[in-house]
Amino acid sequence: MKVLLPPIYERIEDRSVPFDSEPFGRKLFADNLTSLFKNTSDGLVISINANWGDGKTSFVKLWEMELQQDENLIPVYYDAFKNDFTSDPFLSIAVLIHKHLEVALSKKGDTDKVKNRKQLDRLKKQTKKLAVEFVKMGTGMAVSHLTAGIVGNGEISDWTGDVFKRLLFGTLEDKVDAQFQAHFDSIDSVKSYQHQLKEMLASHDAGGQQKLVFFVDELDRCRPDFALQVIESIKHLFDIENVFFVLTVNQDLLQKTIEAAYGIKSEHAATYFQKFIHLETELPSIIARGVEHIGVKLPDVEMHIENLCKLHGISEYFADNHVDYRSIVNIIQHTDIGLNARSIERAFSLITIGLGSTVPETQIDKDYLKAMCLMAMLKIGKPEIYLKCKNGDFQRLSTIVSDALWDSLKKYLDSNNLEQKASNIFHSRAVFRVCRILDIYSIPQSLKDEYTKDIKQTNN
């Protein structure tokens, strides 16, 4: 058995066709946006909204792999959460772009061509200039670390030493004047940087018009001030033709960040966010809804569950006890348990732990296995229902179990093996047995609750 699994994008065997192994039918969504990028030169900022755990990171990682197959598209993945130790996001983004341009040219064998090398050098020079000027403006960042060595600390030591001398032996106005001038210098430098990047992408030696697709992920996990700086930097500093930014966000949480940072109402926070976004869209749900349309692949959750069982090493339990995956899919898709991509995987980790922890003399029959799957999913998706039902009793009250879930549970658990205790209560001995195992274990919940608590404290 294997309890912990790597994310979907790390399980891909053939990176040239990454979406072939993706069970949620999101390739068409990616293809549509890719087509938009190819058919416009406008610099666009697109937000893809989804809740935590819906698979945003896996989706953009797979999409990034697919775009790597197109020689005229340069995909760049940026984990905002891993970069929020900096005081300003501009340089961390600029350096990443420079490195990916260099890699893209090296793949074509064009890195050493005179025109391309000169353009790369000019872009690097402009990045270095901006690094020093942002330090002059008092950002306080660790330049050498932030720019991955493009700018060394020694390159700003003369300037900083001069500032310290003026602070010690001159007047405060000297520093203010220096920062004031640095602000104007930085405006010119940003314009020069934009021009150099635009020229770099348009280089004919690079094989025609190149387009940059920059994915910004984990933005809603960042500290509030950094998240806002990323959005504002993208709008004001990277508004360039043929540069596309794709923000994968939990928009509700990000708007709460904006509310907390600026002390504004939710409707004003939504308006503020929309100022920076050209197109808002939703990540397609993993739950199949409506009728399948021509050319649209609906989510194949059954295939996903089958793969999870194989990867966890628990497929034999389902085969030996004649439990089909479709019955589990029906519970997920047609009840209000509310599982998403991440919580399904968390539930199957818990199922694996439960089965692995069951003592050998305990009979794992069909009822036991189905009860294990159901209660693990309830523990992850609806813990309040799990707590009320873990003794094996299911009561038909809207505040405890909805009508839809009640009917699905009776069918799933097989009413022939249920004890009717009252007209609105039935008891499952199998549920009682498996919960004695599952109660020992708990997979930590998402950071969402902790994050929401922090936001509330900030508002207070």
GROMACS .gro file of C-alpha atoms in nm:
model
  460
    1MET     CA    1   0.000   0.000   0.000
    2LYS     CA    2   0.102   0.358  -0.060
    3VAL     CA    3  -0.066   0.621   0.157
    4LEU     CA    4   0.070   0.943   0.003
    5LEU     CA    5   0.061   1.014  -0.370
    6PRO     CA    6   0.243   1.281  -0.569
    7PRO     CA    7   0.021   1.537  -0.747
    8ILE     CA    8  -0.127   1.451  -1.086
    9TYR     CA    9   0.127   1.654  -1.284
   10GLU     CA   10   0.412   1.453  -1.129
   11ARG     CA   11   0.244   1.124  -1.224
   12ILE     CA   12   0.245   1.204  -1.598
   13GLU     CA   13   0.439   0.941  -1.793
   14ASP     CA   14   0.441   1.119  -2.131
   15ARG     CA   15   0.494   1.494  -2.090
   16SER     CA   16   0.430   1.553  -2.461
   17VAL     CA   17   0.060   1.466  -2.413
   18PRO     CA   18   0.000   1.564  -2.049
   19PHE     CA   19  -0.379   1.589  -2.066
   20ASP     CA   20  -0.414   1.228  -2.188
   21SER     CA   21  -0.392   1.114  -1.827
   22GLU     CA   22  -0.601   1.399  -1.685
   23PRO     CA   23  -0.943   1.265  -1.581
   24PHE     CA   24  -1.136   1.588  -1.542
   25GLY     CA   25  -1.192   1.686  -1.906
   26ARG     CA   26  -1.010   2.019  -1.885
   27LYS     CA   27  -0.801   1.994  -2.201
   28LEU     CA   28  -1.062   2.171  -2.414
   29PHE     CA   29  -1.069   2.458  -2.164
   30ALA     CA   30  -0.691   2.492  -2.195
   31ASP     CA   31  -0.705   2.462  -2.574
   32ASN     CA   32  -0.963   2.739  -2.600
   33LEU     CA   33  -0.748   2.982  -2.403
   34THR     CA   34  -0.437   2.878  -2.597
   35SER     CA   35  -0.623   2.957  -2.918
   36LEU     CA   36  -0.710   3.300  -2.779
   37PHE     CA   37  -0.342   3.369  -2.707
   38LYS     CA   38  -0.244   3.266  -3.059
   39ASN     CA   39  -0.508   3.483  -3.222
   40THR     CA   40  -0.442   3.809  -3.040
   41SER     CA   41  -0.141   4.024  -2.972
   42ASP     CA   42  -0.304   4.214  -2.687
   43GLY     CA   43  -0.135   4.173  -2.353
   44LEU     CA   44  -0.409   4.006  -2.149
   45VAL     CA   45  -0.450   3.928  -1.782
   46ILE     CA   46  -0.684   3.633  -1.723
   47SER     CA   47  -0.805   3.501  -1.390
   48ILE     CA   48  -0.913   3.140  -1.345
   49ASN     CA   49  -1.129   3.112  -1.037
   50ALA     CA   50  -1.158   2.791  -0.833
   51ASN     CA   51  -1.176   2.690  -0.471
   52TRP     CA   52  -0.877   2.551  -0.287
   53GLY     CA   53  -0.842   2.185  -0.370
   54ASP     CA   54  -1.018   2.205  -0.708
   55GLY     CA   55  -0.692   2.132  -0.892
   56LYS     CA   56  -0.572   2.474  -1.007
   57THR     CA   57  -0.202   2.393  -0.972
   58SER     CA   58  -0.233   2.054  -1.144
   59PHE     CA   59  -0.425   2.216  -1.428
   60VAL     CA   60  -0.173   2.494  -1.497
   61LYS     CA   61   0.121   2.251  -1.462
   62LEU     CA   62  -0.034   2.024  -1.726
   63TRP     CA   63  -0.114   2.325  -1.943
   64GLU     CA   64   0.244   2.447  -1.907
   65MET     CA   65   0.372   2.106  -2.028
   66GLU     CA   66   0.142   2.124  -2.330
   67LEU     CA   67   0.249   2.479  -2.424
   68GLN     CA   68   0.613   2.366  -2.412
   69GLN     CA   69   0.539   2.169  -2.730
   70ASP     CA   70   0.465   2.492  -2.922
   71GLU     CA   71   0.782   2.665  -3.041
   72ASN     CA   72   0.615   3.007  -3.055
   73LEU     CA   73   0.480   2.999  -2.699
   74ILE     CA   74   0.700   3.038  -2.392
   75PRO     CA   75   0.518   2.921  -2.077
   76VAL     CA   76   0.649   3.036  -1.737
   77TYR     CA   77   0.523   2.905  -1.403
   78TYR     CA   78   0.551   3.136  -1.101
   79ASP     CA   79   0.468   3.019  -0.749
   80ALA     CA   80   0.374   3.346  -0.580
   81PHE     CA   81   0.364   3.188  -0.235
   82LYS     CA   82   0.727   3.074  -0.262
   83ASN     CA   83   0.832   3.425  -0.365
   84ASP     CA   84   0.648   3.630  -0.106
   85PHE     CA   85   0.959   3.655   0.114
   86THR     CA   86   1.061   3.947  -0.110
   87SER     CA   87   0.949   4.304  -0.060
   88ASP     CA   88   0.876   4.360  -0.428
   89PRO     CA   89   0.764   4.101  -0.687
   90PHE     CA   90   0.879   4.284  -1.000
   91LEU     CA   91   1.233   4.151  -1.008
   92SER     CA   92   1.142   3.792  -0.922
   93ILE     CA   93   0.906   3.796  -1.220
   94ALA     CA   94   1.152   3.975  -1.449
   95VAL     CA   95   1.437   3.735  -1.370
   96LEU     CA   96   1.215   3.432  -1.431
   97ILE     CA   97   1.111   3.573  -1.769
   98HIS     CA   98   1.475   3.635  -1.865
   99LYS     CA   99   1.575   3.280  -1.774
  100HIS     CA  100   1.290   3.124  -1.971
  101LEU     CA  101   1.367   3.336  -2.276
  102GLU     CA  102   1.724   3.216  -2.259
  103VAL     CA  103   1.612   2.853  -2.228
  104ALA     CA  104   1.367   2.891  -2.517
  105LEU     CA  105   1.642   3.027  -2.742
  106SER     CA  106   1.886   2.755  -2.638
  107LYS     CA  107   1.634   2.488  -2.739
  108LYS     CA  108   1.627   2.640  -3.087
  109GLY     CA  109   2.004   2.676  -3.094
  110ASP     CA  110   1.960   3.052  -3.125
  111THR     CA  111   2.118   3.162  -2.799
  112ASP     CA  112   2.451   3.245  -2.958
  113LYS     CA  113   2.313   3.431  -3.259
  114VAL     CA  114   2.443   3.785  -3.245
  115LYS     CA  115   2.108   3.964  -3.249
  116ASN     CA  116   1.950   3.738  -2.987
  117ARG     CA  117   2.254   3.748  -2.759
  118LYS     CA  118   2.260   4.128  -2.774
  119GLN     CA  119   1.890   4.146  -2.693
  120LEU     CA  120   1.928   3.907  -2.400
  121ASP     CA  121   2.221   4.111  -2.272
  122ARG     CA  122   2.021   4.434  -2.302
  123LEU     CA  123   1.728   4.277  -2.117
  124LYS     CA  124   1.964   4.152  -1.846
  125LYS     CA  125   2.128   4.494  -1.822
  126GLN     CA  126   1.789   4.661  -1.785
  127THR     CA  127   1.692   4.411  -1.513
  128LYS     CA  128   2.013   4.488  -1.326
  129LYS     CA  129   1.948   4.860  -1.355
  130LEU     CA  130   1.599   4.820  -1.214
  131ALA     CA  131   1.735   4.608  -0.928
  132VAL     CA  132   1.965   4.887  -0.814
  133GLU     CA  133   1.698   5.154  -0.858
  134PHE     CA  134   1.442   4.962  -0.655
  135VAL     CA  135   1.698   4.936  -0.375
  136LYS     CA  136   1.746   5.312  -0.399
  137MET     CA  137   1.373   5.349  -0.351
  138GLY     CA  138   1.402   5.168  -0.021
  139THR     CA  139   1.257   4.826  -0.101
  140GLY     CA  140   1.511   4.658   0.127
  141MET     CA  141   1.528   4.334  -0.073
  142ALA     CA  142   1.813   4.085  -0.082
  143VAL     CA  143   1.912   4.165  -0.439
  144SER     CA  144   2.168   3.891  -0.496
  145HIS     CA  145   1.926   3.620  -0.383
  146LEU     CA  146   1.622   3.773  -0.549
  147THR     CA  147   1.784   3.811  -0.890
  148ALA     CA  148   1.944   3.468  -0.886
  149GLY     CA  149   2.290   3.622  -0.919
  150ILE     CA  150   2.210   3.862  -1.202
  151VAL     CA  151   2.290   4.146  -0.964
  152GLY     CA  152   2.555   4.103  -0.697
  153ASN     CA  153   2.543   4.282  -0.365
  154GLY     CA  154   2.878   4.439  -0.453
  155GLU     CA  155   2.719   4.624  -0.743
  156ILE     CA  156   2.508   4.834  -0.507
  157SER     CA  157   2.763   4.869  -0.228
  158ASP     CA  158   2.905   5.196  -0.363
  159TRP     CA  159   2.563   5.355  -0.376
  160THR     CA  160   2.452   5.228  -0.034
  161GLY     CA  161   2.782   5.337   0.117
  162ASP     CA  162   2.728   5.685  -0.022
  163VAL     CA  163   2.377   5.693   0.125
  164PHE     CA  164   2.506   5.597   0.469
  165LYS     CA  165   2.770   5.870   0.453
  166ARG     CA  166   2.509   6.128   0.365
  167LEU     CA  167   2.283   6.006   0.641
  168LEU     CA  168   2.567   6.031   0.893
  169PHE     CA  169   2.729   6.354   0.777
  170GLY     CA  170   2.467   6.522   0.560
  171THR     CA  171   2.099   6.596   0.592
  172LEU     CA  172   1.782   6.389   0.574
  173GLU     CA  173   1.684   6.584   0.262
  174ASP     CA  174   1.974   6.420   0.076
  175LYS     CA  175   1.817   6.076   0.114
  176VAL     CA  176   1.472   6.205   0.024
  177ASP     CA  177   1.611   6.370  -0.288
  178ALA     CA  178   1.790   6.047  -0.384
  179GLN     CA  179   1.474   5.840  -0.348
  180PHE     CA  180   1.271   6.103  -0.533
  181GLN     CA  181   1.516   6.090  -0.823
  182ALA     CA  182   1.524   5.709  -0.809
  183HIS     CA  183   1.147   5.707  -0.854
  184PHE     CA  184   1.173   5.904  -1.178
  185ASP     CA  185   1.465   5.693  -1.296
  186SER     CA  186   1.269   5.375  -1.231
  187ILE     CA  187   0.980   5.495  -1.448
  188ASP     CA  188   1.217   5.540  -1.743
  189SER     CA  189   1.383   5.207  -1.667
  190VAL     CA  190   1.051   5.021  -1.661
  191LYS     CA  191   0.965   5.169  -2.001
  192SER     CA  192   1.303   5.060  -2.132
  193TYR     CA  193   1.251   4.714  -1.986
  194GLN     CA  194   0.910   4.685  -2.153
  195HIS     CA  195   1.061   4.791  -2.484
  196GLN     CA  196   1.346   4.538  -2.456
  197LEU     CA  197   1.108   4.253  -2.368
  198LYS     CA  198   0.877   4.343  -2.656
  199GLU     CA  199   1.173   4.351  -2.898
  200MET     CA  200   1.302   4.020  -2.761
  201LEU     CA  201   0.969   3.846  -2.827
  202ALA     CA  202   0.941   3.996  -3.176
  203SER     CA  203   1.290   3.884  -3.280
  204HIS     CA  204   1.290   3.726  -3.626
  205ASP     CA  205   1.608   3.536  -3.542
  206ALA     CA  206   1.409   3.364  -3.268
  207GLY     CA  207   1.186   3.205  -3.531
  208GLY     CA  208   0.911   3.461  -3.564
  209GLN     CA  209   0.678   3.625  -3.311
  210GLN     CA  210   0.717   3.467  -2.970
  211LYS     CA  211   0.444   3.491  -2.706
  212LEU     CA  212   0.492   3.464  -2.333
  213VAL     CA  213   0.233   3.289  -2.115
  214PHE     CA  214   0.306   3.363  -1.751
  215PHE     CA  215   0.116   3.151  -1.495
  216VAL     CA  216   0.081   3.305  -1.148
  217ASP     CA  217  -0.022   3.037  -0.899
  218GLU     CA  218  -0.087   3.029  -0.521
  219LEU     CA  219  -0.162   3.402  -0.516
  220ASP     CA  220  -0.439   3.359  -0.260
  221ARG     CA  221  -0.196   3.196  -0.016
  222CYS     CA  222   0.047   3.489  -0.012
  223ARG     CA  223   0.070   3.752   0.255
  224PRO     CA  224  -0.186   4.020   0.162
  225ASP     CA  225   0.053   4.302   0.072
  226PHE     CA  226   0.260   4.082  -0.160
  227ALA     CA  227  -0.050   3.942  -0.337
  228LEU     CA  228  -0.165   4.294  -0.414
  229GLN     CA  229   0.182   4.398  -0.529
  230VAL     CA  230   0.192   4.106  -0.774
  231ILE     CA  231  -0.141   4.208  -0.928
  232GLU     CA  232  -0.044   4.573  -0.946
  233SER     CA  233   0.301   4.494  -1.091
  234ILE     CA  234   0.145   4.281  -1.363
  235LYS     CA  235  -0.093   4.559  -1.461
  236HIS     CA  236   0.143   4.855  -1.444
  237LEU     CA  237   0.482   4.703  -1.529
  238PHE     CA  238   0.410   4.411  -1.763
  239ASP     CA  239   0.133   4.553  -1.980
  240ILE     CA  240   0.313   4.446  -2.298
  241GLU     CA  241   0.197   4.306  -2.632
  242ASN     CA  242   0.214   3.926  -2.661
  243VAL     CA  243   0.262   3.882  -2.286
  244PHE     CA  244  -0.026   3.696  -2.123
  245PHE     CA  245  -0.074   3.651  -1.752
  246VAL     CA  246  -0.292   3.370  -1.617
  247LEU     CA  247  -0.382   3.405  -1.248
  248THR     CA  248  -0.520   3.093  -1.080
  249VAL     CA  249  -0.699   3.215  -0.770
  250ASN     CA  250  -0.970   3.155  -0.517
  251GLN     CA  251  -1.133   3.485  -0.599
  252ASP     CA  252  -1.345   3.503  -0.284
  253LEU     CA  253  -1.039   3.468  -0.061
  254LEU     CA  254  -0.836   3.711  -0.269
  255GLN     CA  255  -1.112   3.971  -0.245
  256LYS     CA  256  -1.116   3.923   0.132
  257THR     CA  257  -0.743   3.999   0.122
  258ILE     CA  258  -0.818   4.321  -0.067
  259GLU     CA  259  -1.093   4.409   0.182
  260ALA     CA  260  -0.856   4.357   0.475
  261ALA     CA  261  -0.566   4.543   0.315
  262TYR     CA  262  -0.762   4.853   0.217
  263GLY     CA  263  -1.046   4.842   0.470
  264ILE     CA  264  -1.312   4.846   0.200
  265LYS     CA  265  -1.644   4.668   0.145
  266SER     CA  266  -1.668   4.343  -0.051
  267GLU     CA  267  -1.833   4.505  -0.354
  268HIS     CA  268  -1.554   4.762  -0.372
  269ALA     CA  269  -1.294   4.486  -0.341
  270ALA     CA  270  -1.453   4.307  -0.638
  271THR     CA  271  -1.441   4.630  -0.840
  272TYR     CA  272  -1.077   4.684  -0.744
  273PHE     CA  273  -0.984   4.331  -0.856
  274GLN     CA  274  -1.164   4.371  -1.187
  275LYS     CA  275  -0.958   4.682  -1.269
  276PHE     CA  276  -0.657   4.459  -1.320
  277ILE     CA  277  -0.826   4.168  -1.501
  278HIS     CA  278  -0.927   4.162  -1.868
  279LEU     CA  279  -1.105   3.827  -1.858
  280GLU     CA  280  -1.251   3.625  -1.570
  281THR     CA  281  -1.326   3.256  -1.606
  282GLU     CA  282  -1.398   2.948  -1.396
  283LEU     CA  283  -1.202   2.625  -1.382
  284PRO     CA  284  -1.441   2.352  -1.509
  285SER     CA  285  -1.582   2.149  -1.222
  286ILE     CA  286  -1.485   1.784  -1.178
  287ILE     CA  287  -1.851   1.710  -1.110
  288ALA     CA  288  -2.036   1.628  -1.433
  289ARG     CA  289  -2.336   1.852  -1.487
  290GLY     CA  290  -2.583   1.871  -1.774
  291VAL     CA  291  -2.568   1.684  -2.102
  292GLU     CA  292  -2.242   1.605  -2.278
  293HIS     CA  293  -2.193   1.834  -2.576
  294ILE     CA  294  -2.013   1.747  -2.896
  295GLY     CA  295  -1.638   1.769  -2.846
  296VAL     CA  296  -1.663   1.821  -2.469
  297LYS     CA  297  -1.522   1.545  -2.252
  298LEU     CA  298  -1.705   1.531  -1.923
  299PRO     CA  299  -1.503   1.454  -1.609
  300ASP     CA  300  -1.420   1.084  -1.581
  301VAL     CA  301  -1.423   1.056  -1.203
  302GLU     CA  302  -1.460   0.677  -1.228
  303MET     CA  303  -1.129   0.653  -1.414
  304HIS     CA  304  -0.973   0.884  -1.155
  305ILE     CA  305  -1.090   0.664  -0.866
  306GLU     CA  306  -0.973   0.349  -1.042
  307ASN     CA  307  -0.628   0.505  -1.092
  308LEU     CA  308  -0.616   0.617  -0.730
  309CYS     CA  309  -0.691   0.264  -0.613
  310LYS     CA  310  -0.413   0.125  -0.835
  311LEU     CA  311  -0.163   0.384  -0.712
  312HIS     CA  312  -0.257   0.325  -0.348
  313GLY     CA  313  -0.238  -0.053  -0.400
  314ILE     CA  314  -0.594  -0.124  -0.282
  315SER     CA  315  -0.755  -0.235  -0.612
  316GLU     CA  316  -0.768  -0.598  -0.498
  317TYR     CA  317  -1.007  -0.508  -0.216
  318PHE     CA  318  -1.257  -0.376  -0.470
  319ALA     CA  319  -1.211  -0.670  -0.708
  320ASP     CA  320  -1.231  -0.937  -0.435
  321ASN     CA  321  -1.548  -0.787  -0.287
  322HIS     CA  322  -1.714  -0.699  -0.620
  323VAL     CA  323  -1.739  -0.331  -0.534
  324ASP     CA  324  -1.761  -0.127  -0.856
  325TYR     CA  325  -1.616   0.222  -0.873
  326ARG     CA  326  -1.935   0.360  -1.028
  327SER     CA  327  -2.124   0.324  -0.699
  328ILE     CA  328  -1.864   0.548  -0.532
  329VAL     CA  329  -1.881   0.797  -0.818
  330ASN     CA  330  -2.258   0.818  -0.775
  331ILE     CA  331  -2.214   0.911  -0.410
  332ILE     CA  332  -1.961   1.182  -0.503
  333GLN     CA  333  -2.152   1.328  -0.795
  334HIS     CA  334  -2.513   1.298  -0.691
  335THR     CA  335  -2.508   1.392  -0.324
  336ASP     CA  336  -2.408   1.702  -0.134
  337ILE     CA  337  -2.089   1.557   0.017
  338GLY     CA  338  -1.902   1.828  -0.171
  339LEU     CA  339  -1.571   1.660  -0.259
  340ASN     CA  340  -1.332   1.830  -0.501
  341ALA     CA  341  -1.015   1.701  -0.669
  342ARG     CA  342  -0.796   1.732  -0.363
  343SER     CA  343  -1.050   1.605  -0.113
  344ILE     CA  344  -1.116   1.293  -0.324
  345GLU     CA  345  -0.744   1.213  -0.305
  346ARG     CA  346  -0.741   1.290   0.067
  347ALA     CA  347  -1.038   1.056   0.117
  348PHE     CA  348  -0.863   0.772  -0.065
  349SER     CA  349  -0.550   0.826   0.144
  350LEU     CA  350  -0.774   0.784   0.449
  351ILE     CA  351  -0.938   0.474   0.295
  352THR     CA  352  -0.592   0.326   0.239
  353ILE     CA  353  -0.495   0.400   0.599
  354GLY     CA  354  -0.822   0.248   0.722
  355LEU     CA  355  -0.781  -0.071   0.519
  356GLY     CA  356  -0.413  -0.097   0.609
  357SER     CA  357  -0.492  -0.055   0.978
  358THR     CA  358  -0.766  -0.319   0.985
  359VAL     CA  359  -0.642  -0.619   1.185
  360PRO     CA  360  -0.612  -0.943   0.982
  361GLU     CA  361  -0.884  -1.127   1.174
  362THR     CA  362  -1.139  -0.856   1.088
  363GLN     CA  363  -1.348  -0.963   0.792
  364ILE     CA  364  -1.327  -0.707   0.511
  365ASP     CA  365  -1.640  -0.787   0.316
  366LYS     CA  366  -1.839  -0.584   0.065
  367ASP     CA  367  -2.038  -0.400   0.334
  368TYR     CA  368  -1.722  -0.314   0.527
  369LEU     CA  369  -1.539  -0.182   0.218
  370LYS     CA  370  -1.834   0.030   0.099
  371ALA     CA  371  -1.882   0.168   0.450
  372MET     CA  372  -1.509   0.250   0.468
  373CYS     CA  373  -1.528   0.447   0.142
  374LEU     CA  374  -1.845   0.631   0.243
  375MET     CA  375  -1.735   0.730   0.591
  376ALA     CA  376  -1.386   0.836   0.475
  377MET     CA  377  -1.549   1.067   0.221
  378LEU     CA  378  -1.788   1.204   0.483
  379LYS     CA  379  -1.502   1.259   0.727
  380ILE     CA  380  -1.316   1.465   0.465
  381GLY     CA  381  -1.611   1.636   0.293
  382LYS     CA  382  -1.882   1.660   0.560
  383PRO     CA  383  -1.719   1.609   0.902
  384GLU     CA  384  -2.029   1.740   1.080
  385ILE     CA  385  -2.237   1.457   0.929
  386TYR     CA  386  -1.962   1.205   1.002
  387LEU     CA  387  -1.968   1.296   1.371
  388LYS     CA  388  -2.345   1.250   1.390
  389CYS     CA  389  -2.345   0.919   1.202
  390LYS     CA  390  -2.024   0.748   1.314
  391ASN     CA  391  -2.219   0.533   1.562
  392GLY     CA  392  -2.389   0.376   1.261
  393ASP     CA  393  -2.720   0.561   1.294
  394PHE     CA  394  -2.850   0.770   1.005
  395GLN     CA  395  -3.141   0.998   1.082
  396ARG     CA  396  -3.352   1.160   0.812
  397LEU     CA  397  -3.355   1.521   0.920
  398SER     CA  398  -3.263   1.804   0.685
  399THR     CA  399  -3.028   1.946   0.946
  400ILE     CA  400  -2.838   1.615   0.965
  401VAL     CA  401  -2.878   1.427   0.635
  402SER     CA  402  -3.049   1.579   0.332
  403ASP     CA  403  -3.317   1.387   0.145
  404ALA     CA  404  -3.085   1.335  -0.152
  405LEU     CA  405  -2.805   1.202   0.066
  406TRP     CA  406  -3.048   0.990   0.270
  407ASP     CA  407  -3.180   0.813  -0.041
  408SER     CA  408  -2.829   0.768  -0.184
  409LEU     CA  409  -2.697   0.629   0.144
  410LYS     CA  410  -2.971   0.366   0.173
  411LYS     CA  411  -2.913   0.254  -0.185
  412TYR     CA  412  -2.533   0.261  -0.152
  413LEU     CA  413  -2.519   0.074   0.179
  414ASP     CA  414  -2.782  -0.176   0.055
  415SER     CA  415  -3.107  -0.148   0.249
  416ASN     CA  416  -3.119  -0.527   0.290
  417ASN     CA  417  -2.827  -0.507   0.531
  418LEU     CA  418  -2.959  -0.211   0.729
  419GLU     CA  419  -3.146  -0.228   1.056
  420GLN     CA  420  -3.456  -0.007   1.060
  421LYS     CA  421  -3.466   0.145   1.409
  422ALA     CA  422  -3.749   0.388   1.337
  423SER     CA  423  -3.934   0.529   1.039
  424ASN     CA  424  -3.667   0.793   0.992
  425ILE     CA  425  -3.361   0.613   1.136
  426PHE     CA  426  -3.158   0.318   1.003
  427HIS     CA  427  -2.848   0.157   1.151
  428SER     CA  428  -2.544   0.013   0.973
  429ARG     CA  429  -2.321  -0.220   1.172
  430ALA     CA  430  -2.054  -0.192   0.900
  431VAL     CA  431  -2.043   0.186   0.943
  432PHE     CA  432  -2.003   0.147   1.318
  433ARG     CA  433  -1.715  -0.099   1.265
  434VAL     CA  434  -1.518   0.112   1.017
  435CYS     CA  435  -1.558   0.432   1.218
  436ARG     CA  436  -1.384   0.266   1.513
  437ILE     CA  437  -1.082   0.248   1.280
  438LEU     CA  438  -1.121   0.588   1.111
  439ASP     CA  439  -1.166   0.770   1.442
  440ILE     CA  440  -0.803   0.690   1.527
  441TYR     CA  441  -0.679   0.880   1.222
  442SER     CA  442  -0.729   1.230   1.089
  443ILE     CA  443  -0.573   1.382   0.778
  444PRO     CA  444  -0.499   1.750   0.852
  445GLN     CA  445  -0.749   1.989   0.700
  446SER     CA  446  -0.664   2.254   0.443
  447LEU     CA  447  -0.504   2.581   0.549
  448LYS     CA  448  -0.826   2.749   0.443
  449ASP     CA  449  -0.972   2.764   0.795
  450GLU     CA  450  -0.650   2.907   0.935
  451TYR     CA  451  -0.630   3.158   0.650
  452THR     CA  452  -0.990   3.271   0.702
  453LYS     CA  453  -0.922   3.311   1.073
  454ASP     CA  454  -0.622   3.532   0.999
  455ILE     CA  455  -0.833   3.748   0.767
  456LYS     CA  456  -1.099   3.791   1.036
  457GLN     CA  457  -0.836   3.891   1.290
  458THR     CA  458  -0.696   4.145   1.044
  459ASN     CA  459  -1.043   4.292   0.988
  460ASN     CA  460  -1.099   4.317   1.360
   0.00000   0.00000   0.00000
